[in-house]
Amino acid sequence: MWGETENDRCHRSTEGTDFWFGFMEGRDKDNRHVHYIEITVTAREATTFSIYLGKSKIPYLTGSVNGNGSYQLQIPLELAEATGSETIQDKAIHLVAEKPVNVYALNWDNSSADVAVIYPVESLGKEYFAMCYTPSVVENNLSHGRNSEMLVVASADSTNITITPAKITDQGKPAGVPFTILLNQGEVFQVQSLNQNYAGQGDLTGSYI
């Protein structure tokens, strides 16, 4: 991110007690028997933690993890997986721990498995470039798998966000033209590329948030 020193970056830890994150749409929505999303929590010291979904203030789950141990939890897709493009959804995940933990998010499918290290709130920033992929499209304009996509998660109310997509979006927002949204805590905003073999569709890599 711009404006940071090398010392700032070296001290940006993945360990913390307060995490906000979300899951993007899986590649194959018709394979629900093999598609799942999973959270892993690891800790150096034994601790308890709570997981909240969306804007809820009531824990979805309260658990514990042993020192140098791990805890894994699958969450139903309908509760925490973002779907579609350019709509605000209450599908953020909030994890709060008593002592520092590391958090990992797995989106598993029979033909695609993606895992991410989640940064705590104290390590988050305000400027990002997205890294995505080029979607595969068959000749009849039907997508094979999902569109190129990215997800924004709000950890605080009244978060103003400006997005400049690198390619035309699924809902027709042009490449290179900024648009703004307002998110509140617990909300997510997924952006997918137009994926129909039209000029300008494709890889959202380089989109600026």
mmCIF file of C-alpha atoms in Angstrom, residues 10 32 54 65 67 72 76 90 121 123 140 154 167-168 170 179 185 187 192 195 201:
data_model
loop_
_atom_site.group_PDB
_atom_site.id
_atom_site.type_symbol
_atom_site.label_atom_id
_atom_site.label_comp_id
_atom_site.label_asym_id
_atom_site.label_seq_id
_atom_site.Cartn_x
_atom_site.Cartn_y
_atom_site.Cartn_z
ATOM 1 C CA CYS A 10 7.445 -5.796 8.424
ATOM 2 C CA ARG A 32 -23.203 -28.473 -3.476
ATOM 3 C CA GLY A 54 -23.361 -10.516 9.117
ATOM 4 C CA VAL A 65 -8.645 -23.829 20.787
ATOM 5 C CA GLY A 67 -2.257 -23.969 22.767
ATOM 6 C CA GLN A 72 -11.990 -26.124 12.211
ATOM 7 C CA PRO A 76 -23.488 -23.378 5.634
ATOM 8 C CA ASP A 90 -25.060 -9.154 5.117
ATOM 9 C CA VAL A 121 -8.495 -5.468 11.803
ATOM 10 C CA SER A 123 -3.429 -4.878 10.085
ATOM 11 C CA ASN A 140 -21.952 -20.739 -26.685
ATOM 12 C CA ALA A 154 -16.632 -3.641 5.844
ATOM 13 C CA LYS A 167 -12.610 -4.890 -16.817
ATOM 14 C CA ILE A 168 -16.324 -4.370 -17.426
ATOM 15 C CA ASP A 170 -21.218 -8.274 -14.636
ATOM 16 C CA PHE A 179 -17.791 4.022 -8.845
ATOM 17 C CA GLN A 185 -20.181 -3.124 9.451
ATOM 18 C CA GLU A 187 -21.761 -6.046 4.898
ATOM 19 C CA GLN A 192 -17.730 -10.162 -10.804
ATOM 20 C CA ASN A 195 -18.218 -13.300 -18.660
ATOM 21 C CA GLN A 201 -14.804 -8.779 -20.238
#
